[in-house]
Short mmCIF file of C-alpha atoms and ligand atoms in Angstrom, two decimals:
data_model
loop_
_atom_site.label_atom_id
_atom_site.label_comp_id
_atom_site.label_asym_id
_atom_site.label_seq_id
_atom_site.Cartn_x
_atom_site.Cartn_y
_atom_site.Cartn_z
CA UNK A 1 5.40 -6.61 121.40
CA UNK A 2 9.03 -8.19 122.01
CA UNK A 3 10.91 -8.92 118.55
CA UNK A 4 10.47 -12.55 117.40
CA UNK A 5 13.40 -14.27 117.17
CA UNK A 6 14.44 -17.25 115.18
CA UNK A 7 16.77 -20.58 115.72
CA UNK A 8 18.23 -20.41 112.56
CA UNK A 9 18.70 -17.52 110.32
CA UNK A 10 15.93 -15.66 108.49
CA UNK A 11 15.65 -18.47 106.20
CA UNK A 12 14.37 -21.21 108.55
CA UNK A 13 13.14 -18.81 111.29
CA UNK A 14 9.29 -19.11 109.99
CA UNK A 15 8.12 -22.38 111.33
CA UNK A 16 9.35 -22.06 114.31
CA UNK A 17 8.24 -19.17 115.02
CA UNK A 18 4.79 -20.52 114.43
CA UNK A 19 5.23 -23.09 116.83
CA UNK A 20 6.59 -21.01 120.00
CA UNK A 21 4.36 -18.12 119.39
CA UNK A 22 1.20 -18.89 121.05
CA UNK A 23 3.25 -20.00 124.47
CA UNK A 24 4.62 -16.48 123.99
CA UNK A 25 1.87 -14.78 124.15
CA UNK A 26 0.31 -16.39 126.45
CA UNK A 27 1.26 -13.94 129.52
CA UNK A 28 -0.13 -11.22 128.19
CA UNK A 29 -3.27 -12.93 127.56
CA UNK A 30 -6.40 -12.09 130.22
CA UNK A 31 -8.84 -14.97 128.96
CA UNK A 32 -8.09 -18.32 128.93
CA UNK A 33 -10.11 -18.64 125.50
CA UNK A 34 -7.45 -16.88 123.86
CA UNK A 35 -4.64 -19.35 123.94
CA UNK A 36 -6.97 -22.07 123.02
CA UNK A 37 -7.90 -19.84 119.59
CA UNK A 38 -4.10 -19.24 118.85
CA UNK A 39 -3.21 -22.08 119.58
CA UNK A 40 -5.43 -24.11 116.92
CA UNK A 41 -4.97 -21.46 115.11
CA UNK A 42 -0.91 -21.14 114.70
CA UNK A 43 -0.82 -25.35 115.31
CA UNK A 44 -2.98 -26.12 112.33
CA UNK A 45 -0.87 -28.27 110.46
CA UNK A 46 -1.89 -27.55 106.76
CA UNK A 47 -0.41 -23.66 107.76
CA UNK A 48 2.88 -25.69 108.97
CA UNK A 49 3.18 -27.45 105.13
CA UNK A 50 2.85 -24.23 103.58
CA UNK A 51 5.31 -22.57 105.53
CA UNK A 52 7.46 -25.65 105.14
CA UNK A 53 7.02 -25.28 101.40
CA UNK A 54 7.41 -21.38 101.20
CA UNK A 55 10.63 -22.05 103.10
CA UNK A 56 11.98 -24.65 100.58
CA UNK A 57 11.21 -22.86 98.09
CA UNK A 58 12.74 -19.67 99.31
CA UNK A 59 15.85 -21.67 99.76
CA UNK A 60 16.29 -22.78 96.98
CA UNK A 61 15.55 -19.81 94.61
CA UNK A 62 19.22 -18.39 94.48
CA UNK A 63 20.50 -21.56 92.85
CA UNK A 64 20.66 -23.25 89.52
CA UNK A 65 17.94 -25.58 89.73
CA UNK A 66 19.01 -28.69 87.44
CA UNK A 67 16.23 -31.48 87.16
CA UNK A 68 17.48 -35.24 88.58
CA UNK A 69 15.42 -37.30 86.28
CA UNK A 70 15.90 -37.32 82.47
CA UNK A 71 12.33 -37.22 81.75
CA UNK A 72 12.03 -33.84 83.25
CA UNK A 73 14.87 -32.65 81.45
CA UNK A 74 12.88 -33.46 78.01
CA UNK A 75 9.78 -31.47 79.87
CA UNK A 76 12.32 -28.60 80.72
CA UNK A 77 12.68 -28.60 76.44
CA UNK A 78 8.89 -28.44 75.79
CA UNK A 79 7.94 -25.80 78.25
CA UNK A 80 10.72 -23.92 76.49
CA UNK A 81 9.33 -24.12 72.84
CA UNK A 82 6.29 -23.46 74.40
CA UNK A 83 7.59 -20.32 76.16
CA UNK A 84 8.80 -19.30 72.65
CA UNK A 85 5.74 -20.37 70.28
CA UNK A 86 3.52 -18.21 72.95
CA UNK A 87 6.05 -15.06 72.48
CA UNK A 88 6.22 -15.12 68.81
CA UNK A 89 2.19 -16.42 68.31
CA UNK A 90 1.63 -12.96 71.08
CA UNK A 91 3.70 -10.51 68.35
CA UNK A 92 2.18 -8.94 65.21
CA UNK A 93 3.78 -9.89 61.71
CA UNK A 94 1.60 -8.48 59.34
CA UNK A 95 2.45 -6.51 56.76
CA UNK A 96 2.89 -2.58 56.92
CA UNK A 97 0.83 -1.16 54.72
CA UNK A 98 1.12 2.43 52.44
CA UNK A 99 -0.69 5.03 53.83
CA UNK A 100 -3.86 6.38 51.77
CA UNK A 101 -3.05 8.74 49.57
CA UNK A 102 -5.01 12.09 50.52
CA UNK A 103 -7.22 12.33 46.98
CA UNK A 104 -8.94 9.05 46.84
CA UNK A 105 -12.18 9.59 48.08
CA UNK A 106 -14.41 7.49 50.37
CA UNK A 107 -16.76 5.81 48.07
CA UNK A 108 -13.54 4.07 45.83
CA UNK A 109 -13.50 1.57 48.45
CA UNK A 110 -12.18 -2.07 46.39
CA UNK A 111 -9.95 0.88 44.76
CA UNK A 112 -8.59 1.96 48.36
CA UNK A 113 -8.26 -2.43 48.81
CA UNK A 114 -6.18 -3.27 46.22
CA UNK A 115 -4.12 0.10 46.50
CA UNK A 116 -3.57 -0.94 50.23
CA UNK A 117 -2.34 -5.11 49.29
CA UNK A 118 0.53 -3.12 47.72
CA UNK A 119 0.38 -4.81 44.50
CA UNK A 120 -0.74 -1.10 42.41
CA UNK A 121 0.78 1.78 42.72
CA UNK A 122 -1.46 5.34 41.74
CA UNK A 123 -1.35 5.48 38.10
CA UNK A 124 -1.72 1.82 37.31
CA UNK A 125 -4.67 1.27 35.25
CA UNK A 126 -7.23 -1.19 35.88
CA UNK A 127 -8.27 -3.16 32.89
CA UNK A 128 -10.65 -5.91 33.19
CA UNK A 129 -12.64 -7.72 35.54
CA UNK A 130 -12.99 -11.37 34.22
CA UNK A 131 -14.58 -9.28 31.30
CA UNK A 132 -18.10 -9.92 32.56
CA UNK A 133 -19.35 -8.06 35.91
CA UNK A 134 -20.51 -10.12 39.02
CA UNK A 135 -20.12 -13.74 38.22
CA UNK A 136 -18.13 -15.44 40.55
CA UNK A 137 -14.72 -14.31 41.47
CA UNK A 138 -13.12 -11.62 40.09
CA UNK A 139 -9.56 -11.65 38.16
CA UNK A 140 -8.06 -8.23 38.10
CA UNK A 141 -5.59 -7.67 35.43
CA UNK A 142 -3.42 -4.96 36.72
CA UNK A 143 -0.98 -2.68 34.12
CA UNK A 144 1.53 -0.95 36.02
CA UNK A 145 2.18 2.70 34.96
CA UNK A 146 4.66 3.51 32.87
CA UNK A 147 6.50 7.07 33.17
CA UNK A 148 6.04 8.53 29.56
CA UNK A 149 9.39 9.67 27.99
CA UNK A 150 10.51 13.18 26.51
CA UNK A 151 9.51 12.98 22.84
CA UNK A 152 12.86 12.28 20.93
CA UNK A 153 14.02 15.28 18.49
CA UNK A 154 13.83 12.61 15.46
CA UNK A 155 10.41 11.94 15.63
CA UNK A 156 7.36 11.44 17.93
CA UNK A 157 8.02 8.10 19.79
CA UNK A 158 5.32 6.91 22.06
CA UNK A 159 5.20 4.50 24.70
CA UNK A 160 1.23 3.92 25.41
CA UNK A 161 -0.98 1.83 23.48
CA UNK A 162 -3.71 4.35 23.60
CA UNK A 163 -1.13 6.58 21.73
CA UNK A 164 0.72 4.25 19.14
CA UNK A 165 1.49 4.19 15.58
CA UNK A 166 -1.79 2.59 13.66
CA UNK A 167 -0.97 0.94 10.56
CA UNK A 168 -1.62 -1.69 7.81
CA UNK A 169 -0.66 -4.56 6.02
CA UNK A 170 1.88 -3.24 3.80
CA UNK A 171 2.60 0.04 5.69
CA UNK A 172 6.60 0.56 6.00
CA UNK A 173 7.81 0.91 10.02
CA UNK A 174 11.36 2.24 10.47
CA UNK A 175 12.22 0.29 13.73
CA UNK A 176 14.07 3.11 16.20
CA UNK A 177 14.30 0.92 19.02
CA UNK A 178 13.83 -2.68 20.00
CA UNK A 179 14.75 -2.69 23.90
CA UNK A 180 11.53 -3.20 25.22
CA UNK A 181 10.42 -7.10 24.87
CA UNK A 182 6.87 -6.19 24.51
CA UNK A 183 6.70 -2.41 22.11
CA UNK A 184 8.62 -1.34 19.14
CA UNK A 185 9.18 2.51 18.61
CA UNK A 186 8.91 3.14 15.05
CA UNK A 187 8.18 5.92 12.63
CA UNK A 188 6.09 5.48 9.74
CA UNK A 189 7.80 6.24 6.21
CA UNK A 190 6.05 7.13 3.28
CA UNK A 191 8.79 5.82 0.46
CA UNK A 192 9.33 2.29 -0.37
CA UNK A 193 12.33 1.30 1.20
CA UNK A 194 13.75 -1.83 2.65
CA UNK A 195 16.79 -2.99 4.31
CA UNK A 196 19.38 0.03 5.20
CA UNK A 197 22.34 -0.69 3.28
CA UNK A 198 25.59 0.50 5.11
CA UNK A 199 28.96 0.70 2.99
CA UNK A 200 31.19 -0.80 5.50
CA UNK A 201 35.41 -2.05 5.13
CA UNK A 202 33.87 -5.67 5.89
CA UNK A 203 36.44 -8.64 5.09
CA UNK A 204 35.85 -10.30 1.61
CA UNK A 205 34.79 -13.16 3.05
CA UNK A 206 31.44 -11.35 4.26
CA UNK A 207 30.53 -11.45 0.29
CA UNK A 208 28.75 -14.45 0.24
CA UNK A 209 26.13 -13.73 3.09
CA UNK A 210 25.54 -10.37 1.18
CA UNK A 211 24.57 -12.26 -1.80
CA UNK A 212 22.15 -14.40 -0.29
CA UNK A 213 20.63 -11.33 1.33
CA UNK A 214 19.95 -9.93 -2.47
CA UNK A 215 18.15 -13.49 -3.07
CA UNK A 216 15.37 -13.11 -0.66
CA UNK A 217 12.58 -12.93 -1.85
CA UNK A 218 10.41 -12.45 1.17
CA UNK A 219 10.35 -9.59 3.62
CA UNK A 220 10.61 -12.42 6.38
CA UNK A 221 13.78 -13.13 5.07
CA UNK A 222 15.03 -9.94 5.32
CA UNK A 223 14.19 -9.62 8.62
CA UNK A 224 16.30 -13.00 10.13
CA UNK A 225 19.36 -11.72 7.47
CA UNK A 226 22.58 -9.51 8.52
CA UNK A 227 21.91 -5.67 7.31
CA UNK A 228 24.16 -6.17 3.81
CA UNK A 229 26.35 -4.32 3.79
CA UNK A 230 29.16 -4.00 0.78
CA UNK A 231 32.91 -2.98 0.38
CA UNK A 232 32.57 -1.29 -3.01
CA UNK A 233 30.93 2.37 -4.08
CA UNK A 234 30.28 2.27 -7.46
CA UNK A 235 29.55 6.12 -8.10
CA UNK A 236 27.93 7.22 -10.94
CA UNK A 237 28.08 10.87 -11.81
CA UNK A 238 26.19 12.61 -14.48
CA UNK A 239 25.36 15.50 -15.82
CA UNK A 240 25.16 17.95 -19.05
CA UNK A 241 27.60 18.38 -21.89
CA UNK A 242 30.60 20.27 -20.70
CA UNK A 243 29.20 20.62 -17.06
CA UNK A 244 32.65 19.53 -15.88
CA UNK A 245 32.41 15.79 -14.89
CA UNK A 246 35.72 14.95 -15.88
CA UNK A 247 37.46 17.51 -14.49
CA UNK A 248 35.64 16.77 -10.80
CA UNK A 249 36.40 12.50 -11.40
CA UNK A 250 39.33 13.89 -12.31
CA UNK A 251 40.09 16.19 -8.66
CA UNK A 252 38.30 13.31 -6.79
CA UNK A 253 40.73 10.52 -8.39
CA UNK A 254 43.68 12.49 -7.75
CA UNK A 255 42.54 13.07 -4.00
CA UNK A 256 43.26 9.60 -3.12
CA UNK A 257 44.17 7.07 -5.76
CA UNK A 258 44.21 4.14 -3.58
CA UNK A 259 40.34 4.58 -2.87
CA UNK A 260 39.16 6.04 -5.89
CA UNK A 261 39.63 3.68 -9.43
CA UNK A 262 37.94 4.96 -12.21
CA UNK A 263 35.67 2.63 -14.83
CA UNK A 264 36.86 3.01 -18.86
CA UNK A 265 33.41 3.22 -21.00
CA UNK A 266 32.93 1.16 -23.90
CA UNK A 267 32.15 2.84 -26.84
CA UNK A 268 31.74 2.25 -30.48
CA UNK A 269 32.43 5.81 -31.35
CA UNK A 270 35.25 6.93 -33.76
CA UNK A 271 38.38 7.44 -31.34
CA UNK A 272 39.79 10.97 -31.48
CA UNK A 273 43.29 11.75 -32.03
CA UNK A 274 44.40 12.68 -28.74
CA UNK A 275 42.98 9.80 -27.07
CA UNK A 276 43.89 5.70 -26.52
CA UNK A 277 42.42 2.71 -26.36
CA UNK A 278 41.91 1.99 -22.87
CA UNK A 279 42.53 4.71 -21.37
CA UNK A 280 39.41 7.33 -21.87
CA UNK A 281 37.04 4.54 -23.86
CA UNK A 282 37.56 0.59 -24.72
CA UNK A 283 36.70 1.26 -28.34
CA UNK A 284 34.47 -1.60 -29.74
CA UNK A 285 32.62 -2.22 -33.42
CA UNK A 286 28.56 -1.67 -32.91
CA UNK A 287 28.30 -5.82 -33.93
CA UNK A 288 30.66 -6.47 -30.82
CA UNK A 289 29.10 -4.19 -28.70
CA UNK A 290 25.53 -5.81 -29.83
CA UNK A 291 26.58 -9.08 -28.51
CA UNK A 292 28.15 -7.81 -25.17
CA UNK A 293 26.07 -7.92 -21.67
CA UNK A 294 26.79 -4.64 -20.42
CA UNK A 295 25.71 -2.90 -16.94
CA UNK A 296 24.20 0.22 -18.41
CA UNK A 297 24.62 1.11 -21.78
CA UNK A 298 23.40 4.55 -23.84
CA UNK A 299 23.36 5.81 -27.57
CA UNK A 300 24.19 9.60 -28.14
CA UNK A 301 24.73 10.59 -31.74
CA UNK A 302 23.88 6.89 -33.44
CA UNK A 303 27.52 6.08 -31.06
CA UNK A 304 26.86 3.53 -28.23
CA UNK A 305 28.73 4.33 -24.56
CA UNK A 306 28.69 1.11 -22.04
CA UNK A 307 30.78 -0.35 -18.98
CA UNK A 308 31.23 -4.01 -17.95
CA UNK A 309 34.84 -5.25 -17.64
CA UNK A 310 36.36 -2.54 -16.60
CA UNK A 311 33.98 -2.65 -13.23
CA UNK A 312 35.68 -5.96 -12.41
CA UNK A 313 39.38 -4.38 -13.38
CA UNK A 314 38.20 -2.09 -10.65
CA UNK A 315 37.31 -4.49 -8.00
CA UNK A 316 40.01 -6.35 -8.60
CA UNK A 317 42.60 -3.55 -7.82
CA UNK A 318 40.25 -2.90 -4.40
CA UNK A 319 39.62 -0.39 -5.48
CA UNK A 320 36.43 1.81 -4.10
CA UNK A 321 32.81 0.87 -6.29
CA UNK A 322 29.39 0.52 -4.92
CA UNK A 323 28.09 -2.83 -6.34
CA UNK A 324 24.14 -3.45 -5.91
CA UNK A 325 23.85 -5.68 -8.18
CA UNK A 326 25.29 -3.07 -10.59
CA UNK A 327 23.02 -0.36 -9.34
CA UNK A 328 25.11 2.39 -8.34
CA UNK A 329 24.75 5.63 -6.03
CA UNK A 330 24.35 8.35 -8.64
CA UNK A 331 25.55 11.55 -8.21
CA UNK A 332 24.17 14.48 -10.15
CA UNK A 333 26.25 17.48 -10.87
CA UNK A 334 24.44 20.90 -13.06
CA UNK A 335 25.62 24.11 -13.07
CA UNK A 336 24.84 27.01 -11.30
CA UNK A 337 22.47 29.40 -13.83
CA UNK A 338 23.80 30.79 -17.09
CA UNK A 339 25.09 33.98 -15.82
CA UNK A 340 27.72 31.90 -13.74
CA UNK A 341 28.33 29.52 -16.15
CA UNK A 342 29.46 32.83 -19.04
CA UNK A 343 31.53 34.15 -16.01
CA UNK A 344 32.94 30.90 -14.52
CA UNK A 345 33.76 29.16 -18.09
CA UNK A 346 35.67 32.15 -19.93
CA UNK A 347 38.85 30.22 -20.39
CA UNK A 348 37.15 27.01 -20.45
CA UNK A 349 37.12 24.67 -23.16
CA UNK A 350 34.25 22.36 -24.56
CA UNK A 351 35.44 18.82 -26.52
CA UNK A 352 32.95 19.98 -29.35
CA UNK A 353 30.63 17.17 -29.86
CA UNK A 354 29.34 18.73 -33.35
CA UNK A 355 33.34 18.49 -34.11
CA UNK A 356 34.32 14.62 -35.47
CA UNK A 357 37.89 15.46 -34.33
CA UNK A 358 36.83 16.13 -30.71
CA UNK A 359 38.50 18.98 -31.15
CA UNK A 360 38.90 21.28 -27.81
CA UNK A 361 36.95 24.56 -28.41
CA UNK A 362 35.84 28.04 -26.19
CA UNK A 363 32.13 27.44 -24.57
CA UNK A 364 29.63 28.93 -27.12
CA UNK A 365 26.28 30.65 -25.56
CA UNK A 366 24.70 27.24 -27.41
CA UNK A 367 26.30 25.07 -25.11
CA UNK A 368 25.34 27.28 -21.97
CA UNK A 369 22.01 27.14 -22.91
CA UNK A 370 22.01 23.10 -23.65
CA UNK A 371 23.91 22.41 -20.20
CA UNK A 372 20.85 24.24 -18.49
CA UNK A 373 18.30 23.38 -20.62
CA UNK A 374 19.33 18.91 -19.98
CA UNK A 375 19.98 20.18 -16.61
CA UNK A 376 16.08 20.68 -16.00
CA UNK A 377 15.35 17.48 -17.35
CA UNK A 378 17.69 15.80 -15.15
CA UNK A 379 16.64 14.16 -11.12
CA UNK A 380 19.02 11.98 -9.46
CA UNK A 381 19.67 10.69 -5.88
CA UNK A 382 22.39 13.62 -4.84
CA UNK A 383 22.88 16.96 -6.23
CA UNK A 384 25.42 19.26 -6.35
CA UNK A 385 26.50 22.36 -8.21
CA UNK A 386 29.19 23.22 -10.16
CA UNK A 387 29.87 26.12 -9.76
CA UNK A 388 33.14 26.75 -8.23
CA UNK A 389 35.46 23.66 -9.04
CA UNK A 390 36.68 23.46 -5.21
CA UNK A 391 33.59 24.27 -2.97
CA UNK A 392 31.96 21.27 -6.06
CA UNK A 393 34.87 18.93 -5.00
CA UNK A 394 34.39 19.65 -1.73
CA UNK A 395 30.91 18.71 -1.56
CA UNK A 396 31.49 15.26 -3.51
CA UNK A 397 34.20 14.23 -0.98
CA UNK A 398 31.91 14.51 2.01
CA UNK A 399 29.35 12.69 0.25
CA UNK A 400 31.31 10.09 -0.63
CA UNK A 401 32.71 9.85 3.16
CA UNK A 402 28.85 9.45 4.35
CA UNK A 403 28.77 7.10 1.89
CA UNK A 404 31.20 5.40 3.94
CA UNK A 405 29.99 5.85 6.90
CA UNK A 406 26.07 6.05 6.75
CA UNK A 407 23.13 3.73 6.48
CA UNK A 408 21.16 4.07 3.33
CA UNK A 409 17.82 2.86 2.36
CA UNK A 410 17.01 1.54 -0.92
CA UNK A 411 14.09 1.10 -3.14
CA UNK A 412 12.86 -2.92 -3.05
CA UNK A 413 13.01 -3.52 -5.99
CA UNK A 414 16.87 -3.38 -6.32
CA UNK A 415 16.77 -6.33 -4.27
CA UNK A 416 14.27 -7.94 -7.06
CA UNK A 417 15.32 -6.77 -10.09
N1 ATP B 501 33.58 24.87 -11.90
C1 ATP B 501 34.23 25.17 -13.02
N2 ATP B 501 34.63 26.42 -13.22
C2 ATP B 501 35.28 26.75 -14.36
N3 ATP B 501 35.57 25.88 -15.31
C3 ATP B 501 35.19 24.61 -15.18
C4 ATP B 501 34.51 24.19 -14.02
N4 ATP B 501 34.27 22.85 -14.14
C5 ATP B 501 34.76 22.47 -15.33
N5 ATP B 501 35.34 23.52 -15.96
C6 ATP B 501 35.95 23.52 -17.28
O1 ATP B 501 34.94 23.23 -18.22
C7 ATP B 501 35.51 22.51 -19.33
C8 ATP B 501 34.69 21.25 -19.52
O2 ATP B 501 34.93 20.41 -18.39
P1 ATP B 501 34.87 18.85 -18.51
O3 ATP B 501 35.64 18.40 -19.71
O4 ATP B 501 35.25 18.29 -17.21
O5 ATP B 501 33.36 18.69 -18.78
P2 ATP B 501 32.57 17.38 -19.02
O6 ATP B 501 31.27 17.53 -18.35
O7 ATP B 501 33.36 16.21 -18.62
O8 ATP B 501 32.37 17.42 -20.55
P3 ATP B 501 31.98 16.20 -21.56
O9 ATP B 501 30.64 15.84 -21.19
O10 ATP B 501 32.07 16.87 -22.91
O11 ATP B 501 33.00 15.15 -21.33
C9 ATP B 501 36.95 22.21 -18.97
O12 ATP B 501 37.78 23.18 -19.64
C10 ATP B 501 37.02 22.44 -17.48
O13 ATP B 501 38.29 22.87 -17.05
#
C-alpha cells in the first residue's frame, strides 16, 4: 500500500485524504462493487464534519485559547469554582482520631466513643449522666484527671475530693496554698488560733489599719483585712527569784541598744539604797498606784510591781516592744537542776528579798530550792535555760530575731479581749 500523502502538512492532511482515497484505490480493486462501498463510505459527509472538527480542534490545542464574548468569560469563572468546590468536596477533612488504647476492652463501647471525640483523655472520670438513666438525651459531665502531687514534707496535702480534709463548722484550716481557683490545701490545727501575726519594720503609718484589724469582731472580717502585722516586741521575761533575769535583759540590752529599750516597773515598794527613782523602779505610794490603769500589775510581799508609762517612753524612742494590745511575747527563763545551779552560782549574789535593805548576799541552798521549786509551777510561750549565761543569751537573741522575722499565731481572744 503506497504512503498517503497530504496537501498540507500533517495538520490539514486528514480530509483530504478522505476525499482522494477511494479514486486511489480504485486500481487495485477487481469488483466494481468495491469502489461504490468506499466510496459512500469515505464520502459520507457527517465523517467529513468530524474530521473537520478533530482537525480544528487539533489546531488549535497548542494555543492560549481566550474566549471573544464577555459572557463566556464569566462562564470561564464558574466552571473554575466549580473545578475547585469538586476538588476540595472529593478530599477528606475529618478529624484524626487517637488510636485505641490496647486495655479497653470490646464491650466499653460509648466508653471507646467518647474516648475517640477526643474530648477525655484515660483517667478522666465519668460522673453523671443527667443523674437519671435513659430518659432522653444524655449530658455527660466529664472531670479531667488530675496528676496527684508528691505529698509535701509539712503535711499531707491532697488534691482529690475523694481524699480531702473533712471538717466542721468551727474547725480551724491553716490555708497552705490558694493557687488553684477551685481547692484550698489546708491542714487542720487543733489550737485556737487566728490571724498569723508577723513582726515586720512596716512604716508608722501602717498603724492605723492594724488597729482596725484588732476591732473585728467577725472571722469574715479577718479574712478581707491585711495580716497585722506590728513594729514593736514587747518581751516579757520571767522567771524565779535570782534565776538571772536581769543579768540576761541586761546582756541582751547591751547587745544592741538601738533595738532593745528596756520598760522601768512601777512599784510601791520601799526603794533600796543603791537604787533611783527611775532608773530600776518608778517608785509610787499604794493610793497612787490604786488609782493608776496599769498593763499588768502584781503584789509580792504586800509591795505592788506594775508598768504603763514607761511602755510609751519606749515606743517613743523606737525603740523595739511587741504591742498586742499590751499582750506581750513572754519569754520564760528557769534554771538548769539544782546541782548546776550550786556549781554555776558559787560567786553569785542574790538581792535578798527577806533583807529590807536589798542587800546583795551569796545564794543560800533556800533559794536553790525556791528557784526550782516556782520553776515547776511556771508554763510560758518560750523556754529557755539558764544555765550558762552565754549559750542562755544566745538562745534569747535568736528568738528574738524569729521574732522578727516569723509569722506567729495567736490565741482569738487577744483580738477580743
Ligand atoms: N547563768 C549564770 N551563771 C552564773 N551566774 C549567774 C547566771 N545568771 C545569773 N547569774 C548571777 O546570779 C545572780 C542573780 O542574777 P540576777 O540578779 O540577774 O537575777 P534575777 O533573776 O534578776 O534576780 P531578782 O529576781 O532577784 O531580780 C547575779 O549575781 C548574776 O550574776
Amino acid at each position: 500500500m503506497p504512503a498517503l500523502s497530504t496537501s498540507s502538512g500533517s495538520d490539514a492532511g486528514l480530509y483530504e485524504l478522505l476525499v482522494a482515497l477511494p479514486a486511489q484505490m480504485q486500481p487495485r480493486m477487481n469488483s466494481q462493487k468495491d469502489p461504490t462501498f468506499l466510496w459512500d463510505v469515505f464520502g459520507e459527509k457527517s465523517l467529513h464534519s468530524l474530521v473537520k472538527i478533530h482537525e480544528k480542534l487539533h489546531y488549535y490545542e497548542k494555543q492560549n485559547l481566550m474566549p471573544i464574548l464577555q459572557g463566556a468569560a464569566a462562564l470561564a469563572n464558574d466552571l473554575a469554582l466549580l473545578s475547585v468546590h469538586d476538588t476540595v468536596a472529593q478530599k477528606n477533612y475529618d478529624p484524626v482520631l487517637p488510636l485505641m488504647p490496647d486495655d479497653i476492652g470490646n464491650e466499653e463501647g460509648s466508653v471507646k466513643i467518647i474516648y475517640r471525640s477526643g474530648i477525655i483523655q484515660v483517667g478522666d472520670e465519668f460522673r453523671e449522666a443527667n443523674g437519671i438513666p435513659s430518659q432522653g438525651a444524655i449530658t455527660f459531665k466529664i472531670i479531667h484527671s488530675i496528676k496527684e502531687e508528691a505529698p509535701s514534707k509539712e503535711g499531707k496535702m491532697f488534691i482529690k475530693a475523694e481524699a480531702g480534709l473533712s471538717f466542721k463548722k468551727g474547725d480551724i484550716l491553716q490555708i497552705m496554698s490558694q493557687d488553684d481557683a477551685t481547692w484550698r490545701l489546708a491542714l487542720r490545727r487543733a489550737e485556737i488560733l487566728v490571724q498569723p501575726l508577723k513582726v515586720s519594720s512596716r512604716k508608722s503609718s501602717d498603724k492605723k489599719t492594724n488597729k482596725s484589724m484588732y476591732e473585728c469582731k467577725k472571722s469574715d472580717q479577718y479574712d478581707t483585712a491585711n495580716v497585722p502585722t506590728y513594729e514593736e516586741t514587747w518581751l516579757v521575761l520571767v522567771g524565779p527569784v535570782g534565776v538571772g533575769l536581769n543579768e540576761v535583759k541586761r546582756k541582751v540590752l547591751i547587745s544592741n541598744t538601738q533595738q532593745y529599750g528596756l520598760i522601768v516597773p512601777y512599784t510601791t515598794r520601799p526603794r533600796r539604797s543603791q537604787e533611783s527613782d527611775g532608773i530600776e523602779y518608778i517608785f509610787s505610794s499604794k493610793h497612787l498606784f490604786e488609782r493608776n490603769k496599769f498593763i499588768e500589775y502584781g503584789e509580792y510581799k504586800n509591795n505592788y510591781y506594775a508598768s504603763i508609762d514607761s511602755v510609751w517612753s519606749v515606743l517613743a524612742k523606737n525603740k523595739h516592744l511587741r504591742m498586742l494590745e499590751y499582750k506581750p511575747y513572754v519569754i520564760f527563763i528557769r534554771p538548769l537542776s539544782i546541782g548546776r545551779l550550786r556549781e554555776t552560782r558559787k560567786n553569785a549574789k542574790i538581792i535578798s528579798s527577806r533583807d529590807d535593805q536589798g542587800a546583795a548576799k551569796p545564794f543560800m541552798e533556800d533559794d536553790f530550792q525556791e528557784m526550782i521549786k516556782s520553776a515547776q509551777i511556771m508554763e510560758m510561750t518560750e523556754l529557755i535555760v539558764n544555765d550558762d549565761l552565754a549559750v542562755a543569751f544566745n538562745e534569747l537573741k535568736r528568738t528574738f530575731d524569729k521574732l522578727e522575722t516569723d509569722m506567729h499565731w495567736i490565741p482569738v481572744n487577744w483580738l477580743h479581749s
